[in-house]
mmCIF file of C-alpha atoms and ligand atoms in Angstrom:
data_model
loop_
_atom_site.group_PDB
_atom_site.id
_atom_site.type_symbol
_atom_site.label_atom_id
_atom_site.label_comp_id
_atom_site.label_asym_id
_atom_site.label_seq_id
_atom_site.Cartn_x
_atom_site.Cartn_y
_atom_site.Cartn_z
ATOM 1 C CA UNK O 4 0.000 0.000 0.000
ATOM 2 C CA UNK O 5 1.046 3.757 -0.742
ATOM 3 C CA UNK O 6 0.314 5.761 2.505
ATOM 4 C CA UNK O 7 1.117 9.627 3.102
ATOM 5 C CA UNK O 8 1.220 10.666 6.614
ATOM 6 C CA UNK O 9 0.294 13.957 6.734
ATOM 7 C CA UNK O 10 0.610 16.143 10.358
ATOM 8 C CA UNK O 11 1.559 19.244 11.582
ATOM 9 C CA UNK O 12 4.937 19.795 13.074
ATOM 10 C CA UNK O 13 4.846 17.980 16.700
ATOM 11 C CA UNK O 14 1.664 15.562 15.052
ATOM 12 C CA UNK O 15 3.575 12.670 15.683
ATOM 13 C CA UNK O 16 4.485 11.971 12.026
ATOM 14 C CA UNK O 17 7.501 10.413 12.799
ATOM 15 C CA UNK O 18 6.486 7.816 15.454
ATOM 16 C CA UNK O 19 3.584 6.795 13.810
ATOM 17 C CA UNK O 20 5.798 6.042 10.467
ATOM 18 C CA UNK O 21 7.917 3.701 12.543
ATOM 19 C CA UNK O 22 5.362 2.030 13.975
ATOM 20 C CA UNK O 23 3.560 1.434 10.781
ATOM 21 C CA UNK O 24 6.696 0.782 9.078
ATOM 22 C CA UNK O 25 7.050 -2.453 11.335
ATOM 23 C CA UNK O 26 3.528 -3.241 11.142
ATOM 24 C CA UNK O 27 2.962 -3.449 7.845
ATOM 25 C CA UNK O 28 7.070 -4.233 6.562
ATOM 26 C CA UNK O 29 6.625 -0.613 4.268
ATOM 27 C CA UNK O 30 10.100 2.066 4.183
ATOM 28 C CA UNK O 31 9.398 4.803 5.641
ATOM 29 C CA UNK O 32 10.003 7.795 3.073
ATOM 30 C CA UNK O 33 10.810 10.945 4.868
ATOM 31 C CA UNK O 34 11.590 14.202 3.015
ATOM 32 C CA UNK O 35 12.619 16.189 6.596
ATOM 33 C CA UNK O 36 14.951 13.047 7.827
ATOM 34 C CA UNK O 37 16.649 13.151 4.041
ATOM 35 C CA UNK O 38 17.157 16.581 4.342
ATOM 36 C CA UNK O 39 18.364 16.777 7.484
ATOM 37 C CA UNK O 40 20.930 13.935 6.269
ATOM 38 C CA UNK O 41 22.094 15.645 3.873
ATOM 39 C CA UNK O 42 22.766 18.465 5.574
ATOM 40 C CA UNK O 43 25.028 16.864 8.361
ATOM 41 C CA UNK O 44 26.711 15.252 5.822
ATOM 42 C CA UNK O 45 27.415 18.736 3.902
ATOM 43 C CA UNK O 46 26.465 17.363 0.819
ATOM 44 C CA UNK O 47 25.833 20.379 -2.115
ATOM 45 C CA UNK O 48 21.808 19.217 -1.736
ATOM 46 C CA UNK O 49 22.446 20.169 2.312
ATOM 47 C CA UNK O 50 24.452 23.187 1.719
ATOM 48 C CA UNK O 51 21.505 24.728 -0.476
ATOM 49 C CA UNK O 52 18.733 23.495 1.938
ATOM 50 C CA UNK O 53 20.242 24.388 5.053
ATOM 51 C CA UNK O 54 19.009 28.071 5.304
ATOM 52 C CA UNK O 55 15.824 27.008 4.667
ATOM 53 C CA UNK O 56 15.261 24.466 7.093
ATOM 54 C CA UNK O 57 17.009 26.170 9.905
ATOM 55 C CA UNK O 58 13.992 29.172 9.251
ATOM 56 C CA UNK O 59 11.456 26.236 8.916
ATOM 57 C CA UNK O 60 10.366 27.287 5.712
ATOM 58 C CA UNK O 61 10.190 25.057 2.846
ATOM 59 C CA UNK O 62 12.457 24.332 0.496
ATOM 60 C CA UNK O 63 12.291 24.682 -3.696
ATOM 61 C CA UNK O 64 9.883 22.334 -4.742
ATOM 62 C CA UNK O 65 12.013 20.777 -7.452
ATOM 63 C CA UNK O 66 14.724 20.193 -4.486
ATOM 64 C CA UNK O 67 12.502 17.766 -2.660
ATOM 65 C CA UNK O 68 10.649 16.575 -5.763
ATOM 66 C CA UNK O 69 14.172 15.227 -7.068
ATOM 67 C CA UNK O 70 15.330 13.969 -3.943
ATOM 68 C CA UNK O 71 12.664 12.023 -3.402
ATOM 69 C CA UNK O 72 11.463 10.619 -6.904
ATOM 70 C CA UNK O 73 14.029 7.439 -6.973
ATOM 71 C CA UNK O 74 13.555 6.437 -3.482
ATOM 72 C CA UNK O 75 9.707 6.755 -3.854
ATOM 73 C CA UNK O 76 9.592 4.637 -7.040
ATOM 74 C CA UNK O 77 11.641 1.954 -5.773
ATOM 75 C CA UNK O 78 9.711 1.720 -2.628
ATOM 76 C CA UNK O 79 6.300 1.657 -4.980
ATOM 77 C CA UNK O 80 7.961 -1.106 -7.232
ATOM 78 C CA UNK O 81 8.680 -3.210 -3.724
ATOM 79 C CA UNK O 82 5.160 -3.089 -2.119
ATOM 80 C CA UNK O 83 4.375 0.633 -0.824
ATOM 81 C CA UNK O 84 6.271 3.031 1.271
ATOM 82 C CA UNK O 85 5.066 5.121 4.275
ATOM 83 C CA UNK O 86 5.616 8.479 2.540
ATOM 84 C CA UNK O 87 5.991 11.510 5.374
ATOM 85 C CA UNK O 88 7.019 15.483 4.483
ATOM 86 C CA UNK O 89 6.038 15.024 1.083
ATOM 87 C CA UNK O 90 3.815 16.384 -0.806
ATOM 88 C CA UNK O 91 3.677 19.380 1.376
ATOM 89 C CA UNK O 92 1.726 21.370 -0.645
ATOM 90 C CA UNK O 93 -1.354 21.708 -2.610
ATOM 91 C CA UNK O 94 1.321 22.738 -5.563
ATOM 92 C CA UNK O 95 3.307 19.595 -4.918
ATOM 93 C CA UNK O 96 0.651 17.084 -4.223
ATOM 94 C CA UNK O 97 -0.560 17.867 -8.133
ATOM 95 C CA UNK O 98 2.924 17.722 -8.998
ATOM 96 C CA UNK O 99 3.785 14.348 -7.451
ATOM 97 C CA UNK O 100 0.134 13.134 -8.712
ATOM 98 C CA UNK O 101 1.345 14.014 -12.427
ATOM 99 C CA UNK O 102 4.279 12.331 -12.130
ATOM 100 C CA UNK O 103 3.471 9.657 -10.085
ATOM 101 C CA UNK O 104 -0.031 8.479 -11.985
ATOM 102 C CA UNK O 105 2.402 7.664 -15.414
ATOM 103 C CA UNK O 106 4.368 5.058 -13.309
ATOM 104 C CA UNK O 107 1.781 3.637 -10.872
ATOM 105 C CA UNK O 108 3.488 4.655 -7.697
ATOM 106 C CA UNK O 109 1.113 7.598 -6.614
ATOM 107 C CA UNK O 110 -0.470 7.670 -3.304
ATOM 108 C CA UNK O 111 -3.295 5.672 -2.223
ATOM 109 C CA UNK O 112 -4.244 6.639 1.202
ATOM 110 C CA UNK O 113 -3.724 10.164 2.779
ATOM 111 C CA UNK O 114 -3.481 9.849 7.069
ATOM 112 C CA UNK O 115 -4.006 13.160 8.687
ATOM 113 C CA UNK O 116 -3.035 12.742 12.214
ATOM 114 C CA UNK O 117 -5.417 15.839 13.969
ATOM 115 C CA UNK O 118 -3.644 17.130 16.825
ATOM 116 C CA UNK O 119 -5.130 20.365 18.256
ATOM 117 C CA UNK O 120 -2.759 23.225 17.746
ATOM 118 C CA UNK O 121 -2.055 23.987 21.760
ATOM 119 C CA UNK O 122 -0.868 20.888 22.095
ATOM 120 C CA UNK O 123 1.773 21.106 19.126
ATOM 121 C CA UNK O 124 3.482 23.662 20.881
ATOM 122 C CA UNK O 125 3.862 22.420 24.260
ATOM 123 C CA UNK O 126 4.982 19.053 21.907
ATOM 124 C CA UNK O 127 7.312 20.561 20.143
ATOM 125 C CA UNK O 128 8.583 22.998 22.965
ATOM 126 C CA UNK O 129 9.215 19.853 25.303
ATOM 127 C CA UNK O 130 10.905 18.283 22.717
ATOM 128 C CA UNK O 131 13.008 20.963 20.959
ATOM 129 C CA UNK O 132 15.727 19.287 18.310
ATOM 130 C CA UNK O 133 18.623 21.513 18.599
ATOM 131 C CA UNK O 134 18.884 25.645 19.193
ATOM 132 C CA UNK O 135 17.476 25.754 15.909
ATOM 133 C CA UNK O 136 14.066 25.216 17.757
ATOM 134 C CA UNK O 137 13.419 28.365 19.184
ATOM 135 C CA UNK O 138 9.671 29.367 20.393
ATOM 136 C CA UNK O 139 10.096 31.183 16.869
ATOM 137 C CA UNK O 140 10.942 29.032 14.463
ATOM 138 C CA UNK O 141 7.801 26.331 15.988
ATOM 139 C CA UNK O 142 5.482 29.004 15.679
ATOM 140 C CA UNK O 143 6.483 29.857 12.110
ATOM 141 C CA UNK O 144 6.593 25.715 11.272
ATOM 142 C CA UNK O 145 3.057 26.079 12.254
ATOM 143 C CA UNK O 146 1.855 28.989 10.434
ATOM 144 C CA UNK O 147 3.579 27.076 7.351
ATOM 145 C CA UNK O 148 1.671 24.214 7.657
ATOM 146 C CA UNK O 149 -1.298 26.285 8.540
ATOM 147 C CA UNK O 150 -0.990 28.351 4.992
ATOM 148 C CA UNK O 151 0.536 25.607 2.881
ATOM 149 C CA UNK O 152 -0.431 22.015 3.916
ATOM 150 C CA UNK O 153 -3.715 21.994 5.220
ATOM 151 C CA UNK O 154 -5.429 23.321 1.875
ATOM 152 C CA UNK O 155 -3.376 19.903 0.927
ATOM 153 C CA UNK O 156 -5.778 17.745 3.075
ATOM 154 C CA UNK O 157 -9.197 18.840 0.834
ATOM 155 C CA UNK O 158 -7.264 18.010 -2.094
ATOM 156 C CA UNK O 159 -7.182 14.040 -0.734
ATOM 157 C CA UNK O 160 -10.518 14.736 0.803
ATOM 158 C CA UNK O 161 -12.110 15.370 -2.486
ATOM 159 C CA UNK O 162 -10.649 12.318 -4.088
ATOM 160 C CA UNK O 163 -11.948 10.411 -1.301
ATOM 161 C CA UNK O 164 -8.616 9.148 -0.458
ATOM 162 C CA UNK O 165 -8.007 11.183 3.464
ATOM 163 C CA UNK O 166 -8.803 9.482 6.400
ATOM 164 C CA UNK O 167 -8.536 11.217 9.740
ATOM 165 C CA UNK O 168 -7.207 10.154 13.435
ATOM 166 C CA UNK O 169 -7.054 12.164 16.214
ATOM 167 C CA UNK O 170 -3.429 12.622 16.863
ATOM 168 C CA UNK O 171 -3.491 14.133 20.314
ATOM 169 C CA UNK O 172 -4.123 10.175 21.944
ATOM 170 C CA UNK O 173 -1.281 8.269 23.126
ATOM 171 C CA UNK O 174 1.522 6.982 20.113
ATOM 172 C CA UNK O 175 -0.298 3.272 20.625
ATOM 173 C CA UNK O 176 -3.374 3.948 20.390
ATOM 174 C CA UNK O 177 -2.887 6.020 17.596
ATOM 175 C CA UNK O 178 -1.271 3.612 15.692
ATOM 176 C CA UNK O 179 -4.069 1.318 16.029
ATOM 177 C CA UNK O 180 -6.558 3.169 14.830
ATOM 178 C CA UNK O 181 -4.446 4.176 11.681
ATOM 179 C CA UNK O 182 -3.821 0.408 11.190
ATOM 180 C CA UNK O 183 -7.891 -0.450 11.420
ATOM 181 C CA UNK O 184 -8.218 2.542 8.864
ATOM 182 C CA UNK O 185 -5.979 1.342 6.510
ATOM 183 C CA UNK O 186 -6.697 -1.833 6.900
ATOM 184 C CA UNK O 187 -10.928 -0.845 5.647
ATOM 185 C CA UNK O 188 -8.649 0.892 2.746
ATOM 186 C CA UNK O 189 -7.280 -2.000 1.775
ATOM 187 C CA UNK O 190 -10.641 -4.119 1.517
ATOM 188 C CA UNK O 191 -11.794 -1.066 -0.562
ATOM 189 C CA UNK O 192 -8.629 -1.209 -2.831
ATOM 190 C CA UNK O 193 -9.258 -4.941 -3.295
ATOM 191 C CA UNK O 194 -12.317 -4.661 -4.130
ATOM 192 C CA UNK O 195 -12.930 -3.705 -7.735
ATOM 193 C CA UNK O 196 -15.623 -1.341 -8.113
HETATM 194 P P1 LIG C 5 8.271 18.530 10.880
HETATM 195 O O1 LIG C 5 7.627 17.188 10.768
HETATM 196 O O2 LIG C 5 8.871 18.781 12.210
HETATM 197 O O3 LIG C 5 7.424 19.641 10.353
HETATM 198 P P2 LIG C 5 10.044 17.688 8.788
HETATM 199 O O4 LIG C 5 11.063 16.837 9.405
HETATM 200 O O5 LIG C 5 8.942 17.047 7.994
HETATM 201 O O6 LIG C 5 9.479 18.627 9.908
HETATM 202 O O7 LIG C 5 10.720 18.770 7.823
HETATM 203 C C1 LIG C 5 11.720 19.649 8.310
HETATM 204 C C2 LIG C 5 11.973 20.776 7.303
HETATM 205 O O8 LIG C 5 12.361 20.220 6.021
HETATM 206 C C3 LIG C 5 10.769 21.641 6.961
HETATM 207 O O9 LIG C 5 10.566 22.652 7.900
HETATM 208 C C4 LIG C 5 11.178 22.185 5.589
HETATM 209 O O10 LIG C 5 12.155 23.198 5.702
HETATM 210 C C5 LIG C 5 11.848 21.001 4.944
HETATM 211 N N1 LIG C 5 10.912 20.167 4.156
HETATM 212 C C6 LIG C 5 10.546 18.884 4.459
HETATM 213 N N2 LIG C 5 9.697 18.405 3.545
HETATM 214 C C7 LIG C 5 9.501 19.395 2.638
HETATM 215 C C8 LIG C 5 8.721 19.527 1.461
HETATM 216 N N3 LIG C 5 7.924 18.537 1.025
HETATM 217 N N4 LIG C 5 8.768 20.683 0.770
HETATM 218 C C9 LIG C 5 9.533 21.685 1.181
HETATM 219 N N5 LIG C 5 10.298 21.644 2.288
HETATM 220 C C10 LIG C 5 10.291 20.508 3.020
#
């Protein structure tokens, strides 16, 4: 199966895709963990990202898009990946769809994990990942997802392929419920209509 995670910053994006990863033997994908790679490794990618990133704001689309493509197809071509930072954006869900559709590796299910925003930024204070996570930089994170990702979520709404958890219940619980939603996808998928 082909699964985006979508969730704010502090959603729990990251915990669920490891979870899920194990449960259902899919790579996890993530655009902010290859980034972030690259950029500790000072690659010419991480050099031109790093700015970027360190003001949590997003990066060129064709950056990501790139980055991402092989790793994504391969993934497709072995079963499904758990795909989680990208797309980000209305702009680059259409994108990736374009792409994507030609080779049979777009996404199948979109998982919004709902986590009321109060609760992101005690999250995400609590947790911090470096001095690069000022009180600032969260708050701007959020106002980017805010403008640019949740327009995303009617996008997969409309082609009847979002499902919704609430995000704000402990990591195991969560995780079940995304597994019994996916798991009512998949009986749909099979199921020629
Ligand atoms: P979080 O889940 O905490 O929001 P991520 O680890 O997904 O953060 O991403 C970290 C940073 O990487 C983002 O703030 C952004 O700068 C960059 N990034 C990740 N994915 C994308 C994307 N699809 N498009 C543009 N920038 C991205």
């Amino acid at each position: 199966m082909r699964i985006l995670l979508i969730g704010a910053p502090g959603a729990g994006k990251g915990t669920q895709a490891t979870l899920l990863s194990q449960a259902l033997g899919l790579p996890h994908i993530s655009s902010g963990d290859l980034l972030r790679d690259h950029i500790e490794r000072e690659t010419a990618l991480g050099s031109a990202v790093r700015g970027y990133v360190a003001r949590g704001d997003l990066v060129p689309d064709a950056v990501v898009r790139d980055m991402l493509r092989k790793p994504v197809v391969a993934a497709a071509q072995g079963g499904g990946y758990i795909l989680d930072g990208f797309p980000r954006t209305l702009e680059q869900a259409e994108d990736a769809y374009e792409t994507a559709r030609d080779l049979g590796v777009e996404v199948q299910v979109a998982v919004h994990l709902d986590v009321p925003e109060a609760d992101l930024v005690q999250r995400l204070l609590e947790r911090g990942r470096g001095k690069d996570d000022t009180e600032d930089v969260i708050r701007h994170r959020l106002e980017v997802y805010r403008e640019r990702t949740v327009p995303m979520l009617a996008y997969y709404a409309e082609r009847e392929e979002l499902v919704s958890v609430d995000g704000s219940a402990p990591a195991d619980d969560v995780s079940r419920a995304v597994l019994a939603l996916l798991e009512a996808v998949r009986a749909r998928l099979s199921t020629p209509t």
